PDB file of C-alpha atoms and ligand atoms in Angstrom:
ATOM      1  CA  UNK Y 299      78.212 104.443 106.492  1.00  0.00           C
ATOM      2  CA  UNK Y 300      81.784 105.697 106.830  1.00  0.00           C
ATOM      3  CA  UNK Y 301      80.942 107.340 110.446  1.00  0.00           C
ATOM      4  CA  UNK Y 302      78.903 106.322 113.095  1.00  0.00           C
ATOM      5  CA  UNK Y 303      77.994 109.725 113.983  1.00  0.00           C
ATOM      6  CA  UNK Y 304      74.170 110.401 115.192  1.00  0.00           C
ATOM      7  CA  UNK Y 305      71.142 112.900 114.505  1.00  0.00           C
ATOM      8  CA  UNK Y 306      72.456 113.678 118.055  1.00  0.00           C
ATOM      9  CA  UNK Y 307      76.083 114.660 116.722  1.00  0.00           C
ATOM     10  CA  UNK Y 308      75.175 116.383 113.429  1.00  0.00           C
ATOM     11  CA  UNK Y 309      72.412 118.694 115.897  1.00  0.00           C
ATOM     12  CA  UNK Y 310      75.796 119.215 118.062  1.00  0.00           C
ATOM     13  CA  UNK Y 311      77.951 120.460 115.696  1.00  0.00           C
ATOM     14  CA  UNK Y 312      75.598 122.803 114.119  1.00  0.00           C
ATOM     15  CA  UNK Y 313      74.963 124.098 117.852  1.00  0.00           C
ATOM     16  CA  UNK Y 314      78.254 125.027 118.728  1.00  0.00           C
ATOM     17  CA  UNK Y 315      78.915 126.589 115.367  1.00  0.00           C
ATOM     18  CA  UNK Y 316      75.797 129.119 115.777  1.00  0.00           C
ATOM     19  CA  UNK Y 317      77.517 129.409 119.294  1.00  0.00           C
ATOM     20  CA  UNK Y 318      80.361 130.392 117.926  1.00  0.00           C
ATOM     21  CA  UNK Y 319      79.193 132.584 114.828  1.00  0.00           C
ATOM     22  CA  UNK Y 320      76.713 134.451 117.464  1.00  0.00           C
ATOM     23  CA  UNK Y 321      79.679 135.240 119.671  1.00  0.00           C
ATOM     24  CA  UNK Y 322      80.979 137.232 116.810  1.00  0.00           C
ATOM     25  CA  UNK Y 323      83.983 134.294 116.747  1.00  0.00           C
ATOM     26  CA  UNK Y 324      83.076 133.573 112.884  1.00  0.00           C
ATOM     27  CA  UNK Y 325      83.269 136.423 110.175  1.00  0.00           C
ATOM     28  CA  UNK Y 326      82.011 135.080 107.421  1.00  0.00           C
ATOM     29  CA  UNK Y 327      78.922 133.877 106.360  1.00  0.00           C
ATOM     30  CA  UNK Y 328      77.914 130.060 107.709  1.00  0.00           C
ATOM     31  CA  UNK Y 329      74.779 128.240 106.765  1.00  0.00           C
ATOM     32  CA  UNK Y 330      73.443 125.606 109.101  1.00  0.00           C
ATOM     33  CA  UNK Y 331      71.293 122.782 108.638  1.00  0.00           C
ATOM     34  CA  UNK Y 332      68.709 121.320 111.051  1.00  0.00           C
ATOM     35  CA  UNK Y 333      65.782 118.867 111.359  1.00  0.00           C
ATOM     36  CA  UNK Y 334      67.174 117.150 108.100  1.00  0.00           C
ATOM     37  CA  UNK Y 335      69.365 115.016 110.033  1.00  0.00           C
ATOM     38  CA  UNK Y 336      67.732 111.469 109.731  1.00  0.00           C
ATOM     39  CA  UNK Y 337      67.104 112.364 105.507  1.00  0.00           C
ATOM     40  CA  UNK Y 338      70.517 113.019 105.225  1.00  0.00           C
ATOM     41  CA  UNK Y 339      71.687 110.032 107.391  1.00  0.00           C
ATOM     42  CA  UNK Y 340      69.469 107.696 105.172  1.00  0.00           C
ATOM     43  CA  UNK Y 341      71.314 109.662 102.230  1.00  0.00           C
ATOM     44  CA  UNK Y 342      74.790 108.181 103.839  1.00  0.00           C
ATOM     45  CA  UNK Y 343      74.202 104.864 104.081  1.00  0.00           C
ATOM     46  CA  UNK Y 344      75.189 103.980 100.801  1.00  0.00           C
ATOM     47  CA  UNK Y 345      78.236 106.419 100.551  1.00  0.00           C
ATOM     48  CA  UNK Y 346      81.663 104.580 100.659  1.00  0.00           C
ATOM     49  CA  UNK Y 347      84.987 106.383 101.204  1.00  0.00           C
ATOM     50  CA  UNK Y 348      85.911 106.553  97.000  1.00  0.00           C
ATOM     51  CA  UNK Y 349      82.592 108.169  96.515  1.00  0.00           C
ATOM     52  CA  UNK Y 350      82.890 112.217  95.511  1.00  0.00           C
ATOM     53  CA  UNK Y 351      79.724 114.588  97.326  1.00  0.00           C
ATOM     54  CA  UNK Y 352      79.118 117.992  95.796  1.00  0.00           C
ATOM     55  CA  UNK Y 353      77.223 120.693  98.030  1.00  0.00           C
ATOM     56  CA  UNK Y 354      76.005 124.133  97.396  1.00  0.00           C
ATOM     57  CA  UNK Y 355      76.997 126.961 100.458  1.00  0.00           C
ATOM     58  CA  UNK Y 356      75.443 124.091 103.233  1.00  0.00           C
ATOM     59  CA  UNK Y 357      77.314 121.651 103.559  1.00  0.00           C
ATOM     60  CA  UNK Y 358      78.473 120.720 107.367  1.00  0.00           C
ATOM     61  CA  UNK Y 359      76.677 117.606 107.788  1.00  0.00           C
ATOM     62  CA  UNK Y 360      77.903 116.182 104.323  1.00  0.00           C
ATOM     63  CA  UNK Y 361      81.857 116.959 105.429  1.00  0.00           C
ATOM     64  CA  UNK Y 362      81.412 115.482 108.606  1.00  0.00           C
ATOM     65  CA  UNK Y 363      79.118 112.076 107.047  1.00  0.00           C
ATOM     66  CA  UNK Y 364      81.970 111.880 104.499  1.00  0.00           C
ATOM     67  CA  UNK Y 365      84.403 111.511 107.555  1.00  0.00           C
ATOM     68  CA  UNK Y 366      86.199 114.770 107.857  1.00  0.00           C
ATOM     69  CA  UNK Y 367      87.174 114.717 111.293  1.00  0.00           C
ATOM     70  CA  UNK Y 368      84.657 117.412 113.678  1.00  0.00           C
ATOM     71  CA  UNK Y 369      87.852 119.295 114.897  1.00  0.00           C
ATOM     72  CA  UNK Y 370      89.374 120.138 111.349  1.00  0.00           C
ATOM     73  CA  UNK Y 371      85.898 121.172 109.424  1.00  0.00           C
ATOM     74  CA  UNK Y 372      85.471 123.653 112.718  1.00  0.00           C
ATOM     75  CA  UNK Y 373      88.868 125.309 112.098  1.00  0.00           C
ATOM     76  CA  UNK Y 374      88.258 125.918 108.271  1.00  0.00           C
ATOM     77  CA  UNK Y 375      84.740 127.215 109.456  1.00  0.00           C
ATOM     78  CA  UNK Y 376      86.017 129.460 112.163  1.00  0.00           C
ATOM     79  CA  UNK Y 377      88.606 130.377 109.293  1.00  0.00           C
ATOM     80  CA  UNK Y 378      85.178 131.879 107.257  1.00  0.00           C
ATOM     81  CA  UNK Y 379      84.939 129.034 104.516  1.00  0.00           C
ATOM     82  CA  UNK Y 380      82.036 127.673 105.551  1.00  0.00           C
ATOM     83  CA  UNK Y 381      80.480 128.584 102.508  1.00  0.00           C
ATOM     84  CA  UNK Y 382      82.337 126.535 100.390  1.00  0.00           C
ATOM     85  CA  UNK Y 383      84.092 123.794 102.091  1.00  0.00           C
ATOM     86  CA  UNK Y 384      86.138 121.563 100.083  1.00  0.00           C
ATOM     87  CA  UNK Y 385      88.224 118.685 101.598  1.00  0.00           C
ATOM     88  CA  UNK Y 386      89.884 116.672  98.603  1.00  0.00           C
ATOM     89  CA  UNK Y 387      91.574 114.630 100.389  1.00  0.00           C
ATOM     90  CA  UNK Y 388      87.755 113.573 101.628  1.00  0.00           C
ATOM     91  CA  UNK Y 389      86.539 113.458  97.902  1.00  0.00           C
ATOM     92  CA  UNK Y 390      84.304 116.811  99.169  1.00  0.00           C
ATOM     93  CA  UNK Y 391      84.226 119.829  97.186  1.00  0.00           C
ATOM     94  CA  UNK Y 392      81.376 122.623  97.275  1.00  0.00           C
ATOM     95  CA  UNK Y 393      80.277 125.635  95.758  1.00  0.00           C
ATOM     96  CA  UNK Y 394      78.355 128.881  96.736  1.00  0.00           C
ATOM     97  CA  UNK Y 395      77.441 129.549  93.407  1.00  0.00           C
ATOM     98  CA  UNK Y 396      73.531 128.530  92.736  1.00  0.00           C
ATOM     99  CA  UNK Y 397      74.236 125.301  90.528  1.00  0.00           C
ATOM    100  CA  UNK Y 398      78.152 125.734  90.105  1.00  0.00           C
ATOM    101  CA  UNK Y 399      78.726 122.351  91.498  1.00  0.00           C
ATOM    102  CA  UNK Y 400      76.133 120.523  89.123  1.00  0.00           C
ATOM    103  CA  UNK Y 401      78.314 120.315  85.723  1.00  0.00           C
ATOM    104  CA  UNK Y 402      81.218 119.431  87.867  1.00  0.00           C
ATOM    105  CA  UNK Y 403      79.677 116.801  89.406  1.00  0.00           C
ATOM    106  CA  UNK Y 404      78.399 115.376  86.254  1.00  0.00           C
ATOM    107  CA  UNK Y 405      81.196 115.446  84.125  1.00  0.00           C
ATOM    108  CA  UNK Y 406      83.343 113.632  86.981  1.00  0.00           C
ATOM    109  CA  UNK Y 407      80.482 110.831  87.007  1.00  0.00           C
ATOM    110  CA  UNK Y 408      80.700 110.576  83.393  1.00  0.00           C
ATOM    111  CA  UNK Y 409      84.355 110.335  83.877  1.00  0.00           C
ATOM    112  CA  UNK Y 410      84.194 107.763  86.425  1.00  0.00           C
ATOM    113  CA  UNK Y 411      82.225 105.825  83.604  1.00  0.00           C
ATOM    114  CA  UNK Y 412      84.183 106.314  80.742  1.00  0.00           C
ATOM    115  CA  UNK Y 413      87.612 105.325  82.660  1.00  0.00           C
ATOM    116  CA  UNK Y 414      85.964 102.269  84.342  1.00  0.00           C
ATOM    117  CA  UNK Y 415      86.544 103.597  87.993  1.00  0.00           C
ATOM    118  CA  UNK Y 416      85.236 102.330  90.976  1.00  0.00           C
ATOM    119  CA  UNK Y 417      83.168 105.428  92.775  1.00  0.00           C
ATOM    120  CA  UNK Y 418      80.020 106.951  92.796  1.00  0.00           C
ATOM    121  CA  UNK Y 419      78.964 110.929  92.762  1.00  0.00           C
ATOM    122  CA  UNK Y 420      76.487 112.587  95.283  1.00  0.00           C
ATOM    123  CA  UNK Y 421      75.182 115.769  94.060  1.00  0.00           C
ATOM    124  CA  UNK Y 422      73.257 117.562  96.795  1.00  0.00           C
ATOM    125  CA  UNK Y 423      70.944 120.789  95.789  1.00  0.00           C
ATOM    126  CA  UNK Y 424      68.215 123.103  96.958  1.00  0.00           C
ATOM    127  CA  UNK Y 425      65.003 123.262  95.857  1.00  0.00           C
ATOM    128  CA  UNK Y 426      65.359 126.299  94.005  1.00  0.00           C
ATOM    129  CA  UNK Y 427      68.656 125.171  92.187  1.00  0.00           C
ATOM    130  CA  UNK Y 428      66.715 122.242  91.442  1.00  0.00           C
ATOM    131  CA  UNK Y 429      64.188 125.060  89.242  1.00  0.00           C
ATOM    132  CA  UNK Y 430      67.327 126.406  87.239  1.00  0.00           C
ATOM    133  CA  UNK Y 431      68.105 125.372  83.608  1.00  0.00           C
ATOM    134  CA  UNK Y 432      71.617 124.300  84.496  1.00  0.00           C
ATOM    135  CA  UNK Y 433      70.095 121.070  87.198  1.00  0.00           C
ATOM    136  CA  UNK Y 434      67.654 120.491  84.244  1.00  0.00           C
ATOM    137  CA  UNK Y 435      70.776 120.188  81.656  1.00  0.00           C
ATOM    138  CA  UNK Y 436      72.703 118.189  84.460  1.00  0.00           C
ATOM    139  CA  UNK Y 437      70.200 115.527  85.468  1.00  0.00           C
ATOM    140  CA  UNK Y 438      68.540 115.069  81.861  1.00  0.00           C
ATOM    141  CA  UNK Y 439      72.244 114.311  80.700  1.00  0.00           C
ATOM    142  CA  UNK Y 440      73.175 112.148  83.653  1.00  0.00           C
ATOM    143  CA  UNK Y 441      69.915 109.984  83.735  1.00  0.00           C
ATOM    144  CA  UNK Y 442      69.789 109.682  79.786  1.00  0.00           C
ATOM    145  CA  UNK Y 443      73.817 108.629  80.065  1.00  0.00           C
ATOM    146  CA  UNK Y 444      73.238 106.244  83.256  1.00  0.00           C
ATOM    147  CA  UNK Y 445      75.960 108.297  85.013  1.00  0.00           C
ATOM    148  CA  UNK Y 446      77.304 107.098  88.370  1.00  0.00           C
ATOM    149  CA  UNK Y 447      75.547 109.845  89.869  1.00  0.00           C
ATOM    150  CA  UNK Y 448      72.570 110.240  92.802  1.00  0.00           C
ATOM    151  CA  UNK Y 449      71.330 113.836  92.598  1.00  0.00           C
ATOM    152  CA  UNK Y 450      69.560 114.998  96.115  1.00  0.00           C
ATOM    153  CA  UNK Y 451      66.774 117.830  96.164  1.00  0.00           C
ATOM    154  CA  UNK Y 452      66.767 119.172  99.891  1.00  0.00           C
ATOM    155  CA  UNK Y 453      63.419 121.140 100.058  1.00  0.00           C
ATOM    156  CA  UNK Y 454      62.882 123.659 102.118  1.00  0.00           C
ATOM    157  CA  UNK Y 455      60.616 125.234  99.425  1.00  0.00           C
ATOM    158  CA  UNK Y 456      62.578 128.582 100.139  1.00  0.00           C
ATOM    159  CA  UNK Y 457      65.388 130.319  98.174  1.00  0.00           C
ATOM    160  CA  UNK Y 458      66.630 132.643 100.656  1.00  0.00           C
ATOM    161  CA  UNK Y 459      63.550 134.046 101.677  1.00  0.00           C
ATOM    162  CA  UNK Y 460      61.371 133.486  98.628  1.00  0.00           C
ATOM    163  CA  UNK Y 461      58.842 130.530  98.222  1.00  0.00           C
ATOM    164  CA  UNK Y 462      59.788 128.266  95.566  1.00  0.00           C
ATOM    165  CA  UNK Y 463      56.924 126.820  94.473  1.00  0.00           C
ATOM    166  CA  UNK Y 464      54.986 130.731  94.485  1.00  0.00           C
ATOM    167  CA  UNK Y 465      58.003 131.819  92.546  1.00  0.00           C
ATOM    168  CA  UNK Y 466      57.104 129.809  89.872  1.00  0.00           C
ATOM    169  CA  UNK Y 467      53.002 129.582  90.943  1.00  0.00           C
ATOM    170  CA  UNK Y 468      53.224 125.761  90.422  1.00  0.00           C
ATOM    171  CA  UNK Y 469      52.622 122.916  93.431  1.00  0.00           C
ATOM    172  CA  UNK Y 470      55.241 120.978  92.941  1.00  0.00           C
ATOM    173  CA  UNK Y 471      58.960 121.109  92.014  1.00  0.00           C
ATOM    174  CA  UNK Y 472      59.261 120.408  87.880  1.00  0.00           C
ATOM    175  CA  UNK Y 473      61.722 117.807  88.788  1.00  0.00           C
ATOM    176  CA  UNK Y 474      59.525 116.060  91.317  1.00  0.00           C
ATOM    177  CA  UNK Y 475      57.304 114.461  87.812  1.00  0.00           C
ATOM    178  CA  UNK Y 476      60.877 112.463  87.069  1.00  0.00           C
ATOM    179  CA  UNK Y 477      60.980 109.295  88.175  1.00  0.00           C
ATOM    180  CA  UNK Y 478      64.413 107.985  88.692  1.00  0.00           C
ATOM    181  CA  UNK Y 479      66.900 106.073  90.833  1.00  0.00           C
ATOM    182  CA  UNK Y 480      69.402 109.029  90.218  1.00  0.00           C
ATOM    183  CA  UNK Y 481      67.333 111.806  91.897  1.00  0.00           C
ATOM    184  CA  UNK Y 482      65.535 111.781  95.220  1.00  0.00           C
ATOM    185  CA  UNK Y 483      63.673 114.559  96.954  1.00  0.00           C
ATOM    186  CA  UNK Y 484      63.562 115.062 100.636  1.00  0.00           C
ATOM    187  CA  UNK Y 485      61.354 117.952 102.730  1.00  0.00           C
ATOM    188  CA  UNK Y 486      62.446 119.359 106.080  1.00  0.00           C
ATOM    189  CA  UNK Y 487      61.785 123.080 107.785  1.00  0.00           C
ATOM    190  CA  UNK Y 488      65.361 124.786 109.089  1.00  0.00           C
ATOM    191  CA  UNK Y 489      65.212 126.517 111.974  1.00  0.00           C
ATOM    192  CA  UNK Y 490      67.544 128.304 111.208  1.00  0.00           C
ATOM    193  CA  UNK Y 491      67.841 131.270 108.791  1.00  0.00           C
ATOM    194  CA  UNK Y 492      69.256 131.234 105.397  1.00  0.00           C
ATOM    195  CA  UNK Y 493      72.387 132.197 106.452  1.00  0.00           C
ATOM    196  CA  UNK Y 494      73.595 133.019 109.978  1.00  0.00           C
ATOM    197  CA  UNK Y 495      72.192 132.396 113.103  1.00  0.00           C
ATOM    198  CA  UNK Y 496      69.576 134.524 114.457  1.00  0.00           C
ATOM    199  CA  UNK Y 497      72.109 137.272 115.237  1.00  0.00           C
ATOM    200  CA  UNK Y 498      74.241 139.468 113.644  1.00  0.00           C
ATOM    201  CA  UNK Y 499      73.904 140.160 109.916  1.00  0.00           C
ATOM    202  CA  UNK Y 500      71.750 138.248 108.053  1.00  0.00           C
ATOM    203  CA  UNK Y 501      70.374 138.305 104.259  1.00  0.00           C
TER     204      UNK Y 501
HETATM  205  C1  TPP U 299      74.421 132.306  90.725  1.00  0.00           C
HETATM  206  C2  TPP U 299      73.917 132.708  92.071  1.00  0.00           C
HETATM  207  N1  TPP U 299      72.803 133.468  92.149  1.00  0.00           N
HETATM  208  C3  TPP U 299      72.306 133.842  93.351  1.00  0.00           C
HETATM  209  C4  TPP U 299      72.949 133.458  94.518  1.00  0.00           C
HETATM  210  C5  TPP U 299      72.394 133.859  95.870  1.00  0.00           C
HETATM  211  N2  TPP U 299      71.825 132.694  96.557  1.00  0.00           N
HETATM  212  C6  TPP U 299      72.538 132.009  97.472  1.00  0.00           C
HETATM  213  S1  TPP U 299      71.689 130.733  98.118  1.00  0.00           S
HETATM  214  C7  TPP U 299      70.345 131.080  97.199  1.00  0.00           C
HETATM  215  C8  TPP U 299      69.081 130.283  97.400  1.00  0.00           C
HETATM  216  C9  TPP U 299      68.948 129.063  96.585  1.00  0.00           C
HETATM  217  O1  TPP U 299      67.827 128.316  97.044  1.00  0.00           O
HETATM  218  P1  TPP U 299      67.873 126.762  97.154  1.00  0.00           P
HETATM  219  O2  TPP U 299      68.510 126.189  95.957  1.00  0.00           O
HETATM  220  O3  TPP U 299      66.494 126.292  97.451  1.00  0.00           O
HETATM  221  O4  TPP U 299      68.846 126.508  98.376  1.00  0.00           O
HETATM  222  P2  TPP U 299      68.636 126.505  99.970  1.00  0.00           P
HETATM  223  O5  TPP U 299      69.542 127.547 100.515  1.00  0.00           O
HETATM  224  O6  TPP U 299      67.204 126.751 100.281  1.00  0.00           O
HETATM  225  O7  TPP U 299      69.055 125.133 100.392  1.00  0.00           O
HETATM  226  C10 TPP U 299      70.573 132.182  96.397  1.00  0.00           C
HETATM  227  C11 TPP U 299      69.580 132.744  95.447  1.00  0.00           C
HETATM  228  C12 TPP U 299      74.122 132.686  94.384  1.00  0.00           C
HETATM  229  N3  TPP U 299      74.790 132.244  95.459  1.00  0.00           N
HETATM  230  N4  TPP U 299      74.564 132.301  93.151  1.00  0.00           N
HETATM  231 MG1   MG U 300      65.644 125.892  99.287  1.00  0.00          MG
END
């Protein structure tokens, strides 16, 4: 772990930035996670400082488990880039396009192979990105290249507010029949909405 920061501090954080959005303080979109704080903790305790993490429009808990310091990832969010917070420096970057991240994140692992550097990739995704053709392309290549890569499904079987698995009437995701040490699944139930938090605009 590069932090020693708790369920307890993740929970904080998100708190005090629905505070803050619901106070009108924020205006621009933030998305906030909750009750997948001790998934994503497990998720952490193999990340070390060279490695590179790749979010979609959620990413809070990643910047701060990667070490970017509470205090700075709150300006940039009160600053309205919540939705795609990258910290280079940190070896973060992030995308609110559904899947943008995914070929990014697997050409750098195959880079990382091909130059002989020391680092891994974490590529975190929802459960409906996990559905597109792009995260098929992505994994199939990375898994049937051994990439340096660890793909993470976060499944909160919604897209917005659409059920995944309905979408597509099936009962489980199409990745979940993979079995492989470079893609993991993990379920949890936000409370809060897609975007937002509870007040204000929301979609
Ligand atoms: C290319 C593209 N299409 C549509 C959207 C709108 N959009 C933003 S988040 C999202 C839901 C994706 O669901 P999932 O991958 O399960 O992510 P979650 O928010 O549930 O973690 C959609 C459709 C977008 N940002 N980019
Ligand atoms: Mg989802």
């Amino acid at each position: 772990m590069i932090t020693n920061l708790t369920e307890k501090d993740l929970i904080a954080f998100e708190d005090m930035v629905a505070k803050s959005f619901n106070n009108a303080e924020i205006k621009a979109p933030v998305h906030l996670y909750s009750n997948n704080e001790k998934a994503i903790l497990d998720v952490f305790q193999s990340v070390k400082e060279e490695d590179w993490i790749f979010c979609g429009w959620r990413s809070h808990y990643q910047c701060l488990l990667k070490g970017v310091p509470p205090q700075e990832l709150f300006e940039q969010i009160k600053l309205g880039k919540s939705i795609s917070l990258c910290f280079p420096e940190y070896n973060i970057f992030s995308s609110a396009i559904v899947g943008g991240v995914l070929p990014i994140a697997t050409g750098l692992a195959l880079s990382l192979k091909k130059k002989k550097q020391k680092g891994k990739v974490y590529c975190f995704l929802g459960d409906m990105t996990a559905e597109t053709g792009i995260a098929h392309e992505s994994i199939k290549y990375s898994i049937n290249y051994d990439l340096p890569i660890r793909f993470i499904v976060e499944d909160n079987d919604l897209s917005v507010c659409t059920e995944t698995r309905k979408t597509w009437n099936q009962d489980n995701l199409t990745l979940e029949s993979i079995n492989s040490d470079k893609l993991t699944f993990y379920k949890y139930k936000n409370k809060y909405p897609h975007a937002g938090a509870g007040k204000r605009v929301q979609f």
